Each structure stands twice: as structure tokens, then as C-alpha cells.
PDB file of N, CA, C and O in Angstrom:
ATOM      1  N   UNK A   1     -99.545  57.481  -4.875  1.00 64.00           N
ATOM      2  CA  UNK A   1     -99.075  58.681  -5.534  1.00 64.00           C
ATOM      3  C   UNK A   1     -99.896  58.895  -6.791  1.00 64.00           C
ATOM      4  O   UNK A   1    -100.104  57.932  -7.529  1.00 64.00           O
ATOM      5  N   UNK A   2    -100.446  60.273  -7.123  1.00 75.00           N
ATOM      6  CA  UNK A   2    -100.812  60.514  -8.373  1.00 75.00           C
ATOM      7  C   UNK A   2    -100.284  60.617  -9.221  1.00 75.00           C
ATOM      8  O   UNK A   2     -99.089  60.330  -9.158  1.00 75.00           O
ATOM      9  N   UNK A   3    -100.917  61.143 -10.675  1.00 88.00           N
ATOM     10  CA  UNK A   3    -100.251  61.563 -11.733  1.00 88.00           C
ATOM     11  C   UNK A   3     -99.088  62.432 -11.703  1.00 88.00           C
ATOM     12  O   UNK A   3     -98.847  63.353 -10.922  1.00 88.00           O
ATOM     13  N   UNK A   4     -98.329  61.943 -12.787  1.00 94.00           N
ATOM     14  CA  UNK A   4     -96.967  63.087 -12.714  1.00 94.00           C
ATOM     15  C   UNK A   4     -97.826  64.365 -13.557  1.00 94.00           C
ATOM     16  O   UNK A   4     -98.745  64.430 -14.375  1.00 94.00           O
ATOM     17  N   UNK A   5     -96.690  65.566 -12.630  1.00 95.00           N
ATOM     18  CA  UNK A   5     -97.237  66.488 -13.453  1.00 95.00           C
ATOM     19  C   UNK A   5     -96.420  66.758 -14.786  1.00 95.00           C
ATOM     20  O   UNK A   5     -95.241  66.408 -14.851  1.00 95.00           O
ATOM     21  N   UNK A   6     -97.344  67.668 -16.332  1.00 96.00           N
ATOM     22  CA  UNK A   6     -96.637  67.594 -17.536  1.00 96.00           C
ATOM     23  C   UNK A   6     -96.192  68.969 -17.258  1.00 96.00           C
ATOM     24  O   UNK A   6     -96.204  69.574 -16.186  1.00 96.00           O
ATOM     25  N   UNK A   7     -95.784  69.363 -18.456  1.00 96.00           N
ATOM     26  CA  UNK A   7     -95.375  70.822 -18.561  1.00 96.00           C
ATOM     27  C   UNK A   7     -96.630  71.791 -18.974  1.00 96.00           C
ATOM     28  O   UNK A   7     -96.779  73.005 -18.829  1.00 96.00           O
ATOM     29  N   UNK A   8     -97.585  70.652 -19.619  1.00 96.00           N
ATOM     30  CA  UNK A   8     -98.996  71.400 -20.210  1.00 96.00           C
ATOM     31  C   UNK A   8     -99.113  72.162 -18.994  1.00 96.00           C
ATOM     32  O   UNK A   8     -98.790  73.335 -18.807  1.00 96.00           O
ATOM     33  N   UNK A   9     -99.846  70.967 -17.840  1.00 96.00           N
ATOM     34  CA  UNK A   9    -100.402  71.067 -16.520  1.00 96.00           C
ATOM     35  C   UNK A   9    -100.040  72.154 -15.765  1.00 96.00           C
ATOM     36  O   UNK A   9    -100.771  72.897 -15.110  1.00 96.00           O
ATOM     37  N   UNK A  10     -98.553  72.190 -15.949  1.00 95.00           N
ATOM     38  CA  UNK A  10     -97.951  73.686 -15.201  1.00 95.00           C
ATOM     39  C   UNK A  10     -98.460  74.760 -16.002  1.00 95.00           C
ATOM     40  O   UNK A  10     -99.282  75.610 -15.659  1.00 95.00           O
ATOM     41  N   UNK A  11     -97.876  74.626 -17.120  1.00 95.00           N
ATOM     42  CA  UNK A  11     -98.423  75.962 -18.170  1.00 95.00           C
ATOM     43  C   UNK A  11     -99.555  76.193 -17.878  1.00 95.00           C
ATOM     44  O   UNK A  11     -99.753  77.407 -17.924  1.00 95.00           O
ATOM     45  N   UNK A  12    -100.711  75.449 -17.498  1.00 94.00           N
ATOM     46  CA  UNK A  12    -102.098  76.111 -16.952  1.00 94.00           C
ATOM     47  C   UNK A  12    -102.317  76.603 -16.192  1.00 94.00           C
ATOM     48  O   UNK A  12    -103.114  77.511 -15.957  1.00 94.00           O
ATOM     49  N   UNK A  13    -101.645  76.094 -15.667  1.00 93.00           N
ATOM     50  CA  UNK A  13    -101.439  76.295 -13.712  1.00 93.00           C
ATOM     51  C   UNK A  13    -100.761  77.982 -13.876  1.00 93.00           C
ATOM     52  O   UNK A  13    -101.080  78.953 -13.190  1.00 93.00           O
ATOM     53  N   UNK A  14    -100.083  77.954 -14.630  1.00 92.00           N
ATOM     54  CA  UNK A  14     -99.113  79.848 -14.539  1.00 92.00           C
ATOM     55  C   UNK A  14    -100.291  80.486 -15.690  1.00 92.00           C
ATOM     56  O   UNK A  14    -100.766  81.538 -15.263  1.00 92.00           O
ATOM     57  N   UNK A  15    -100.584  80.269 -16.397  1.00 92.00           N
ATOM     58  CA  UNK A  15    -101.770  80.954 -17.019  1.00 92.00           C
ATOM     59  C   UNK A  15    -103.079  81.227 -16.243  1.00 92.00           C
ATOM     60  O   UNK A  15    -103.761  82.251 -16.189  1.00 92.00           O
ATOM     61  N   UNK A  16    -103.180  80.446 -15.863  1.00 91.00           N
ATOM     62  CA  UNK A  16    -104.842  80.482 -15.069  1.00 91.00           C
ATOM     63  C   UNK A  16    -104.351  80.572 -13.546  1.00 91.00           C
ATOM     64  O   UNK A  16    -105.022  79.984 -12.697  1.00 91.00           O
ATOM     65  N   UNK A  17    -103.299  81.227 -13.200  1.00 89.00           N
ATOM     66  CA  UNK A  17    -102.813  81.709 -11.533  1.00 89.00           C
ATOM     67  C   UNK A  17    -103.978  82.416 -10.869  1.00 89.00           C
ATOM     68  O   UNK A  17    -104.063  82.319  -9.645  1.00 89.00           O
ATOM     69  N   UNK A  18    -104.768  83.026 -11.447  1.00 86.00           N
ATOM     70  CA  UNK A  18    -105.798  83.924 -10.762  1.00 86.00           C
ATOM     71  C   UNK A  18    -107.248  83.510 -10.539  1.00 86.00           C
ATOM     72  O   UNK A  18    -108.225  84.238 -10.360  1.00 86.00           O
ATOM     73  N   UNK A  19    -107.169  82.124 -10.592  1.00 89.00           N
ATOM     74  CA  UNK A  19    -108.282  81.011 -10.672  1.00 89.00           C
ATOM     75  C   UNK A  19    -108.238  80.364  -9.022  1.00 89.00           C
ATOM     76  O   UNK A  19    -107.187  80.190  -8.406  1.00 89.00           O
ATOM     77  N   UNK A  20    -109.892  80.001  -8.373  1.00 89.00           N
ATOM     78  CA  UNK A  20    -109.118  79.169  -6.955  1.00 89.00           C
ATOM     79  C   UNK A  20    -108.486  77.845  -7.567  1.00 89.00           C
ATOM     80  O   UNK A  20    -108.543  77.428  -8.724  1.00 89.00           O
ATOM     81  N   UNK A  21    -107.992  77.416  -6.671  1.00 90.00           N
ATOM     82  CA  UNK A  21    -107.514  75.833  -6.394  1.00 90.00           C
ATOM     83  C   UNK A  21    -109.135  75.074  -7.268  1.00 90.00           C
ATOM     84  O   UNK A  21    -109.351  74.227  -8.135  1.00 90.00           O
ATOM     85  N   UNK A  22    -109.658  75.661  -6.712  1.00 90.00           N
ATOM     86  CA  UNK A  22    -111.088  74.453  -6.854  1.00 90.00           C
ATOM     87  C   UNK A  22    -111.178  74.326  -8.570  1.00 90.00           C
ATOM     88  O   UNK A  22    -111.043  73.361  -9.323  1.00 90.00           O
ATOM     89  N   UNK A  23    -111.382  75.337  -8.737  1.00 91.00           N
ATOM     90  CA  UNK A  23    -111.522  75.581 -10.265  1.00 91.00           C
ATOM     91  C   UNK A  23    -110.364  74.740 -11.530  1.00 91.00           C
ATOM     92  O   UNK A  23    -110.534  74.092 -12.563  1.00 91.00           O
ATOM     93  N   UNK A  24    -109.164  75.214 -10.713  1.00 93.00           N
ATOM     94  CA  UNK A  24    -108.109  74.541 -11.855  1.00 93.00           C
ATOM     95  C   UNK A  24    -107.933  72.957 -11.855  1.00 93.00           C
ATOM     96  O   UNK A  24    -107.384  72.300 -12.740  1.00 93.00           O
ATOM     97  N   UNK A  25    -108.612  72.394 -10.476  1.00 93.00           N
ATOM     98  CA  UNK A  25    -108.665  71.303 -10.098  1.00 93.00           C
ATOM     99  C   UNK A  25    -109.171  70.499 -11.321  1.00 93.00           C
ATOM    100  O   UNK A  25    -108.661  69.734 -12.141  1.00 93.00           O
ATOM    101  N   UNK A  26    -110.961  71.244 -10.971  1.00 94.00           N
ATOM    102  CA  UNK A  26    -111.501  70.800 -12.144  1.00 94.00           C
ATOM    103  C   UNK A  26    -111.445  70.685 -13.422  1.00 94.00           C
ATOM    104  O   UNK A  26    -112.155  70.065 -14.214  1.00 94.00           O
ATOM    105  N   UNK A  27    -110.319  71.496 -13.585  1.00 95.00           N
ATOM    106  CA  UNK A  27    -109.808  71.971 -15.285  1.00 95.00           C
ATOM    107  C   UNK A  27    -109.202  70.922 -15.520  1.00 95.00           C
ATOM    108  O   UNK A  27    -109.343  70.565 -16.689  1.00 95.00           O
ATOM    109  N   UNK A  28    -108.436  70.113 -14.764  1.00 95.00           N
ATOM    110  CA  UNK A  28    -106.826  69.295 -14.955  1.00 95.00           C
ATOM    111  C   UNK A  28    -107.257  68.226 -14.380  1.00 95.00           C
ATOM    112  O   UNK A  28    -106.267  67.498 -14.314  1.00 95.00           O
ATOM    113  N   UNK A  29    -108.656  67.380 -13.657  1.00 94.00           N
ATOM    114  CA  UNK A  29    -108.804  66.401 -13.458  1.00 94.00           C
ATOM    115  C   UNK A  29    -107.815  65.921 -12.492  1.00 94.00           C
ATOM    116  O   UNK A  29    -107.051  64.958 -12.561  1.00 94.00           O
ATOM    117  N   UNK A  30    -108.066  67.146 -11.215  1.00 95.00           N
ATOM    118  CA  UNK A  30    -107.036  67.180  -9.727  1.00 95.00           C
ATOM    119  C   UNK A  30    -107.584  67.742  -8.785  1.00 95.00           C
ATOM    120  O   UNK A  30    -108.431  68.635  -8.792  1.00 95.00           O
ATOM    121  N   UNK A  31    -106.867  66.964  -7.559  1.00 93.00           N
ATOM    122  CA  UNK A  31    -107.616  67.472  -6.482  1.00 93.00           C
ATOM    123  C   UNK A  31    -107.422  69.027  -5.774  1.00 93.00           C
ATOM    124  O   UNK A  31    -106.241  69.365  -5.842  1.00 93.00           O
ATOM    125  N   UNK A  32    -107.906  69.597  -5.406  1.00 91.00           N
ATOM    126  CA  UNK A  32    -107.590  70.965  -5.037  1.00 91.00           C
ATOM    127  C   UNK A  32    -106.430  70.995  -4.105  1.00 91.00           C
ATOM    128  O   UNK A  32    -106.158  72.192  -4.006  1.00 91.00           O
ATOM    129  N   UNK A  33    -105.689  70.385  -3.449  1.00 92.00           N
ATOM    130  CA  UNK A  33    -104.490  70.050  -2.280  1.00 92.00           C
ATOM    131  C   UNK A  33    -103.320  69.655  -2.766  1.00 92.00           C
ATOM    132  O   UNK A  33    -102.210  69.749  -2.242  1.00 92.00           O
ATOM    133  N   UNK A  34    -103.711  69.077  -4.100  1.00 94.00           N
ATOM    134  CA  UNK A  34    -102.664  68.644  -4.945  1.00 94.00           C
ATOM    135  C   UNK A  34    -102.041  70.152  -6.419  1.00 94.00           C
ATOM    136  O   UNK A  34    -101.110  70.079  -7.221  1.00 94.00           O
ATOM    137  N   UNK A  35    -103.179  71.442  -6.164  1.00 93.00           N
ATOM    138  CA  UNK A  35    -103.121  72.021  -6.890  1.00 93.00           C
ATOM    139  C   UNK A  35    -102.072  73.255  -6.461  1.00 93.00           C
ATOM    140  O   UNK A  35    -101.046  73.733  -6.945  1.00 93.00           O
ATOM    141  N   UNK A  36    -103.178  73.585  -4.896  1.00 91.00           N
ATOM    142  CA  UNK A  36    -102.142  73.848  -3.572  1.00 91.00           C
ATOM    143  C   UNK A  36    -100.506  73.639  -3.931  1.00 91.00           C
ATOM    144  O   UNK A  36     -99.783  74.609  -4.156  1.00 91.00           O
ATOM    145  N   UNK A  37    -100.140  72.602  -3.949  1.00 92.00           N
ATOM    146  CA  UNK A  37     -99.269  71.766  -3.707  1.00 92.00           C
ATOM    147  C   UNK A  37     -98.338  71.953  -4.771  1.00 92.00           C
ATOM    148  O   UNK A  37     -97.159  72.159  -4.482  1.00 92.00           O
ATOM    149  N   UNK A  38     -98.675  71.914  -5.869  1.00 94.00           N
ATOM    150  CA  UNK A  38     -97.847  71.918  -7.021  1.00 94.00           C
ATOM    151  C   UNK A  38     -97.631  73.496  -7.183  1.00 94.00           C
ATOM    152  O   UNK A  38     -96.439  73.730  -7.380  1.00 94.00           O
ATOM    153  N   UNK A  39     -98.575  74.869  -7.156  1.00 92.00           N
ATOM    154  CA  UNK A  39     -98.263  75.846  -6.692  1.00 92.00           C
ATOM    155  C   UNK A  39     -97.148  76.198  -5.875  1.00 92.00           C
ATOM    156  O   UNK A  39     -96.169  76.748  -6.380  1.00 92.00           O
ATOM    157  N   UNK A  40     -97.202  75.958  -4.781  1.00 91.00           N
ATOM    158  CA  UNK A  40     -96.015  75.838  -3.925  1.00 91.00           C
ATOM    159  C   UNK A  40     -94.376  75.707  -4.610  1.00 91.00           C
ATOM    160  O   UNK A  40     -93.387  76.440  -4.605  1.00 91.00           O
ATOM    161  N   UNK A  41     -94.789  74.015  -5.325  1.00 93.00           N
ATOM    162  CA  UNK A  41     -93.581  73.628  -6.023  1.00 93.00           C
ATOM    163  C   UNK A  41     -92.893  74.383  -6.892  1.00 93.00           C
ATOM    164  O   UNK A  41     -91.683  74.511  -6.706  1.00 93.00           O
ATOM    165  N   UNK A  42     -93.528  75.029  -8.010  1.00 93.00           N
ATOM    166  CA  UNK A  42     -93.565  75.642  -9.041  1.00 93.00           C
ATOM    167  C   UNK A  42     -93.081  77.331  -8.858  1.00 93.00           C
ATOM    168  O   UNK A  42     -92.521  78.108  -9.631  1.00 93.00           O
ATOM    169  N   UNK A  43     -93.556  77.460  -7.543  1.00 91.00           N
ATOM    170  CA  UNK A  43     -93.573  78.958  -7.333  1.00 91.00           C
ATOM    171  C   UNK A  43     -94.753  80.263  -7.903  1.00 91.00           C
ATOM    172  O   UNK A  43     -94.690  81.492  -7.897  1.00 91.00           O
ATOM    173  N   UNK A  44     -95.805  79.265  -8.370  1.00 89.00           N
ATOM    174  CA  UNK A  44     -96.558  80.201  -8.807  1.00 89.00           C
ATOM    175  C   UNK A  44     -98.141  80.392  -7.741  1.00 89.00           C
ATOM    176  O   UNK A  44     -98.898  79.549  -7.260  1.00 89.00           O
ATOM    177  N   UNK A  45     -98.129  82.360  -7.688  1.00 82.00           N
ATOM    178  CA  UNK A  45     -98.690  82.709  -6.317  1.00 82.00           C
ATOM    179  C   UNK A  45    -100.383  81.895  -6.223  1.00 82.00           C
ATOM    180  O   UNK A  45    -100.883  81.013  -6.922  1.00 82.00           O
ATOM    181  N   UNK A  46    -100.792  82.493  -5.300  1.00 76.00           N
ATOM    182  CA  UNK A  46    -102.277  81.737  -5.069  1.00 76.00           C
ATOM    183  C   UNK A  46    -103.150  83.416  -5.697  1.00 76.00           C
ATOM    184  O   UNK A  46    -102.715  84.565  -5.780  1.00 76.00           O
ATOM    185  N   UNK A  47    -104.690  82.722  -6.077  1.00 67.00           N
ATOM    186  CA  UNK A  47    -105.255  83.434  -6.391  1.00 67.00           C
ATOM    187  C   UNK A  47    -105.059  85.225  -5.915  1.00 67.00           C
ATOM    188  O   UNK A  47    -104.894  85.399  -4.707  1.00 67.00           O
ATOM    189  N   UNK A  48    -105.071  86.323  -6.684  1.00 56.00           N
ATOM    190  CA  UNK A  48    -105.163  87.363  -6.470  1.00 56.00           C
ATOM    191  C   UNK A  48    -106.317  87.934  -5.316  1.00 56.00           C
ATOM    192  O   UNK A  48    -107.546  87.886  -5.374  1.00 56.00           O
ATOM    193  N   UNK A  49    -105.400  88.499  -4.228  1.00 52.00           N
ATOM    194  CA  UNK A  49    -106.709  88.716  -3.127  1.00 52.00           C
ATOM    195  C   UNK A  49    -107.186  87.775  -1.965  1.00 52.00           C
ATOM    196  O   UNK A  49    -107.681  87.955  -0.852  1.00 52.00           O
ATOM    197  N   UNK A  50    -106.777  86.582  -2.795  1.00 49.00           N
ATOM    198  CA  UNK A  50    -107.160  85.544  -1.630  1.00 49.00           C
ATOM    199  C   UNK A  50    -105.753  85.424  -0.780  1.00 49.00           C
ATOM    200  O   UNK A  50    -104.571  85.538  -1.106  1.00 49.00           O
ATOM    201  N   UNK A  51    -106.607  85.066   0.786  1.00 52.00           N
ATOM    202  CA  UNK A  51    -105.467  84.695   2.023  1.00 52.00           C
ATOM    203  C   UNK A  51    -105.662  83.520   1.972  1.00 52.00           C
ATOM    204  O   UNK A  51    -104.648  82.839   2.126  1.00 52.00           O
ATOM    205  N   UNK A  52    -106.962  82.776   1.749  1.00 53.00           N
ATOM    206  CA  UNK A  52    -106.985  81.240   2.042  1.00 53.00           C
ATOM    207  C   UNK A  52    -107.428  81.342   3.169  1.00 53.00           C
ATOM    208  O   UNK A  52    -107.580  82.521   3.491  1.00 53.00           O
ATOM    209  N   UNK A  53    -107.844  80.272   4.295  1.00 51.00           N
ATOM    210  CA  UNK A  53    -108.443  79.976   5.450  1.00 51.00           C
ATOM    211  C   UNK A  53    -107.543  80.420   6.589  1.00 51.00           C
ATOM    212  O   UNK A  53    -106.419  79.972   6.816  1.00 51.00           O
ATOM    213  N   UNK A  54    -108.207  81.395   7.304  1.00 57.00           N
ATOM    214  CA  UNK A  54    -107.446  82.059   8.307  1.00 57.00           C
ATOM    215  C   UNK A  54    -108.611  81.479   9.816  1.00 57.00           C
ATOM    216  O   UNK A  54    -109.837  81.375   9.875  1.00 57.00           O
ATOM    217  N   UNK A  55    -107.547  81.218  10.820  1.00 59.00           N
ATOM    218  CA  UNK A  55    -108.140  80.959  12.096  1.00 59.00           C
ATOM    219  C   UNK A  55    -108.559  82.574  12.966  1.00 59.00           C
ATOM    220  O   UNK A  55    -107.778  83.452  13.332  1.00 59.00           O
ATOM    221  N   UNK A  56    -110.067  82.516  13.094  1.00 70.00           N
ATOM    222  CA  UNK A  56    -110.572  83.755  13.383  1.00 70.00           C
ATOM    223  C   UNK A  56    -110.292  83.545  14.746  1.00 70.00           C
ATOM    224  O   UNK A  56    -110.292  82.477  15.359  1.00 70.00           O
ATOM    225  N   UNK A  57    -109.893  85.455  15.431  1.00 76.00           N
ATOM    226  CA  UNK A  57    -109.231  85.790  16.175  1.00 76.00           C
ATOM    227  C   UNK A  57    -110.292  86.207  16.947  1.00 76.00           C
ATOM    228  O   UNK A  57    -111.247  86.776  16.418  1.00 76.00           O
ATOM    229  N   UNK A  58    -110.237  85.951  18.401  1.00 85.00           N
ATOM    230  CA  UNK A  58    -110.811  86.157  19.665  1.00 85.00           C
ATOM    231  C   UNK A  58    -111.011  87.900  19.336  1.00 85.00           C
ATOM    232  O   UNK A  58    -110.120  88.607  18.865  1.00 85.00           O
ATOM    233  N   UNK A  59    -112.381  88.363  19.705  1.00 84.00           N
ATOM    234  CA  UNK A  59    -112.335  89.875  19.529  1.00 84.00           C
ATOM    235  C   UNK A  59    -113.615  90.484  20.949  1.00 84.00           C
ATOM    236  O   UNK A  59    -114.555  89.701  21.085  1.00 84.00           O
ATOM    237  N   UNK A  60    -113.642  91.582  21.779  1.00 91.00           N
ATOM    238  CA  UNK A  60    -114.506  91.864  22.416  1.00 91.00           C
ATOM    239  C   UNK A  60    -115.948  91.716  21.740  1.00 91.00           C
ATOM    240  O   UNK A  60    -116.072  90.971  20.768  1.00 91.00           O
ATOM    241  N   UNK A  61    -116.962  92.376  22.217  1.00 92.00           N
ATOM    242  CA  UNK A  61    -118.102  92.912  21.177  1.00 92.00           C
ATOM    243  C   UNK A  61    -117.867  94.439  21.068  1.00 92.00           C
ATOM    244  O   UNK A  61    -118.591  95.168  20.390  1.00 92.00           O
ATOM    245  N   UNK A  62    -116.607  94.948  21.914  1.00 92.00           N
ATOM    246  CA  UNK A  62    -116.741  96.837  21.101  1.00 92.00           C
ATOM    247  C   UNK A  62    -115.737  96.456  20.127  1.00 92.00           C
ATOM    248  O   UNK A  62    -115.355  97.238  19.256  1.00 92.00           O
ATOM    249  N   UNK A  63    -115.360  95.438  20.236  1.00 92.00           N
ATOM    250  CA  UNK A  63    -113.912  94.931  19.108  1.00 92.00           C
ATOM    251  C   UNK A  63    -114.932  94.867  17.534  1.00 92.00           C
ATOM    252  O   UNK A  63    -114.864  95.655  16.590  1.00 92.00           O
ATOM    253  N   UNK A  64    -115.746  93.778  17.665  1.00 90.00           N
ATOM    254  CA  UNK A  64    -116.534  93.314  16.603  1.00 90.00           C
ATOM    255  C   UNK A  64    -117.632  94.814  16.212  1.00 90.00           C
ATOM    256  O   UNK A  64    -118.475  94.580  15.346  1.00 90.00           O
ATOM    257  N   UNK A  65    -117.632  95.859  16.638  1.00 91.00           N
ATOM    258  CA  UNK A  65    -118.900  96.337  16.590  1.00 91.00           C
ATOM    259  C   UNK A  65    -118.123  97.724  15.919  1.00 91.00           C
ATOM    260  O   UNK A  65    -118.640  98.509  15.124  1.00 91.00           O
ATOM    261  N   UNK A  66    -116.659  97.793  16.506  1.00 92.00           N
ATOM    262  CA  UNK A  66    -115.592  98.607  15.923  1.00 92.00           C
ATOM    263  C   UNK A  66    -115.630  98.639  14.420  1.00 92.00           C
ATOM    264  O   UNK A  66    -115.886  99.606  13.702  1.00 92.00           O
ATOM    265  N   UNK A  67    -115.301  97.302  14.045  1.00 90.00           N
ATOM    266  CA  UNK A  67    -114.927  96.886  13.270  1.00 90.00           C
ATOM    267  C   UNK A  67    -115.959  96.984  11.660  1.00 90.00           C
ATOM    268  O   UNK A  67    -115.701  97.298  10.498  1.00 90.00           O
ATOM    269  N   UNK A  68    -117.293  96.489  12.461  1.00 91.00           N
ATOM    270  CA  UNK A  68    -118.390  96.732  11.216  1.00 91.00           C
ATOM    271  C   UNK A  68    -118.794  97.930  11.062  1.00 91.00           C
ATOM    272  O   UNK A  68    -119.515  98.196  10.100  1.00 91.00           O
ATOM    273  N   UNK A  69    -118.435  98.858  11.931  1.00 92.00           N
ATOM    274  CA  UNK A  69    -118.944 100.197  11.857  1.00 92.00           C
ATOM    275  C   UNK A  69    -117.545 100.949  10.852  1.00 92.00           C
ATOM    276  O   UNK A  69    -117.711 102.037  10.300  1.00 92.00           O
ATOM    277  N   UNK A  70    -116.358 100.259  10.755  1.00 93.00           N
ATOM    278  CA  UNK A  70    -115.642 100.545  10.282  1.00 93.00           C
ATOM    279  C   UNK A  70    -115.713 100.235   8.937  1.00 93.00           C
ATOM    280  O   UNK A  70    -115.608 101.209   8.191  1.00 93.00           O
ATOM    281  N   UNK A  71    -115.843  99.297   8.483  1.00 91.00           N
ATOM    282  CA  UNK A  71    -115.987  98.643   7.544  1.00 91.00           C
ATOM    283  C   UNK A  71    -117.569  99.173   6.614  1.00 91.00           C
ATOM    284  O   UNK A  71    -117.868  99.150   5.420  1.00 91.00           O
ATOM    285  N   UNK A  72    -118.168  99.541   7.641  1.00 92.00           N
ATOM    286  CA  UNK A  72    -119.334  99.862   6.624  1.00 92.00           C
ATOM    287  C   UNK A  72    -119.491 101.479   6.507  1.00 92.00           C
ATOM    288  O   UNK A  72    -120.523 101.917   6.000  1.00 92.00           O
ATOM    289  N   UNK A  73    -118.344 102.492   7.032  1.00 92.00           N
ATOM    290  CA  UNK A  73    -118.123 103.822   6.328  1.00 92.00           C
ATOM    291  C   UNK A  73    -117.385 103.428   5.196  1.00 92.00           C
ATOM    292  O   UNK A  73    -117.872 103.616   4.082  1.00 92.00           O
ATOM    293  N   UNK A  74    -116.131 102.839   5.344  1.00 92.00           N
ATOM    294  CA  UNK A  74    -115.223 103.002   4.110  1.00 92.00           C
ATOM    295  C   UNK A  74    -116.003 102.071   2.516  1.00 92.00           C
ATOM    296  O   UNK A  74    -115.467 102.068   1.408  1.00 92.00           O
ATOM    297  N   UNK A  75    -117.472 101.305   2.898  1.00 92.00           N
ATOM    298  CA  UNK A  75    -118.677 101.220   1.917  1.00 92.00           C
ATOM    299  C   UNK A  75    -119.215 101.969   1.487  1.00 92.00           C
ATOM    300  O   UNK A  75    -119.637 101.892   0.333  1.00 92.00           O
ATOM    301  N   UNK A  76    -119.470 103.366   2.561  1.00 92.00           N
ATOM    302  CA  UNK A  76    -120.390 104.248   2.569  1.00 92.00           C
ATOM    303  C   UNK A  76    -121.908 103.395   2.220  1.00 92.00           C
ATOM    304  O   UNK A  76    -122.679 103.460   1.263  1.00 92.00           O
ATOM    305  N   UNK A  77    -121.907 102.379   3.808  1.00 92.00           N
ATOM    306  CA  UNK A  77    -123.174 101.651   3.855  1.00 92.00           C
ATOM    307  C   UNK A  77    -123.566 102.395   5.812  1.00 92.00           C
ATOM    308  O   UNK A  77    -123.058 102.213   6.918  1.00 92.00           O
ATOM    309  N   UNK A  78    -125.033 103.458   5.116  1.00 90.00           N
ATOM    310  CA  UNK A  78    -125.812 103.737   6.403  1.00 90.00           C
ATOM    311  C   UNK A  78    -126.150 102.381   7.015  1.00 90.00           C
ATOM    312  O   UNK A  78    -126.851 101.517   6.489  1.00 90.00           O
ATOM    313  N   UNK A  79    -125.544 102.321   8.215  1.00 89.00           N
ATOM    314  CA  UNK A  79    -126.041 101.176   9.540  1.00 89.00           C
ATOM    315  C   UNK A  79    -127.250 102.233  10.406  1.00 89.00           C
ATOM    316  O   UNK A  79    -127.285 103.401  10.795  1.00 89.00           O
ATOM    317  N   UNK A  80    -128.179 101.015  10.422  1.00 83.00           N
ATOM    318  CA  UNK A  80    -130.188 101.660  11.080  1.00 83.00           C
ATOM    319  C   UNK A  80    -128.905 101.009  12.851  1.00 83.00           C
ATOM    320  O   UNK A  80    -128.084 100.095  12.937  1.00 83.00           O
ATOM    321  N   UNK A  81    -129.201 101.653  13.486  1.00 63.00           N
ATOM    322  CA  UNK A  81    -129.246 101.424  15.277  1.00 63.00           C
ATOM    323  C   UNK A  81    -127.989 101.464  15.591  1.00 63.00           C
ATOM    324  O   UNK A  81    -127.642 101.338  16.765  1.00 63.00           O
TER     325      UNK A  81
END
């Protein structure tokens, strides 16, 4: 078992909420799973924007081809072919 956590540690942890895991890790001399983790405990959310590691979903190629053509109007990025 690791370190207990203080109240500092949390207080960083709810201040710096919009930081990854990786980062606050390094701030607090912790592992990123354990940062995860205490998040959870605490109730305070995960970075703004981030989903975290998602298992990519089976797609055709008019699925995938949908998709970047979609994605690159609402850029307003010209696709050549």
C-alpha cells in the first residue's frame, strides 16, 4: 500500500482537476492509477474534454470515409481526392 493521502494532496487534486492524471502524478510524487483512483474517491471529475481510453469500434470503409469527410467540413479542411 502507498502513501496516505493528506488534505494538501486532495486540495491539488480539486485545484488542478483540469490537468491529465500524468501530470498531477508528477506534481505529488504518484502514480497516474493511483491519481485515477483517488479522483474517483474524492469525487473530483477527470480532465475537461477528456473520455480517457476508449475501445475503437468496428466501422465499414464508407463508415470511416463518412466520417473524415465529416469531420473535415465542420474544420472547413478542403480534402484533395
Amino acid at each position: 500500500m502507498g502513501r496516505l493521502w493528506t488534505r494538501a494532496d486532495d486540495q491539488y487534486l480539486e485545484d488542478h482537476h483540469e490537468l491529465p492524471d500524468e501530470i498531477i502524478a508528477r506534481a505529488l510524487d504518484r502514480t497516474p492509477k493511483s491519481i485515477y483512483d483517488r479522483r474517483r474517491t474524492i469525487g473530483v471529475p477527470p480532465m475537461s474534454g477528456w473520455e480517457g481510453v476508449r475501445k475503437p469500434i468496428q466501422m465499414s470503409q464508407y463508415e470511416k470515409t463518412y466520417r473524415i469527410k465529416r469531420m473535415a467540413m465542420e474544420m472547413r479542411i478542403k480534402l484533395n481526392g
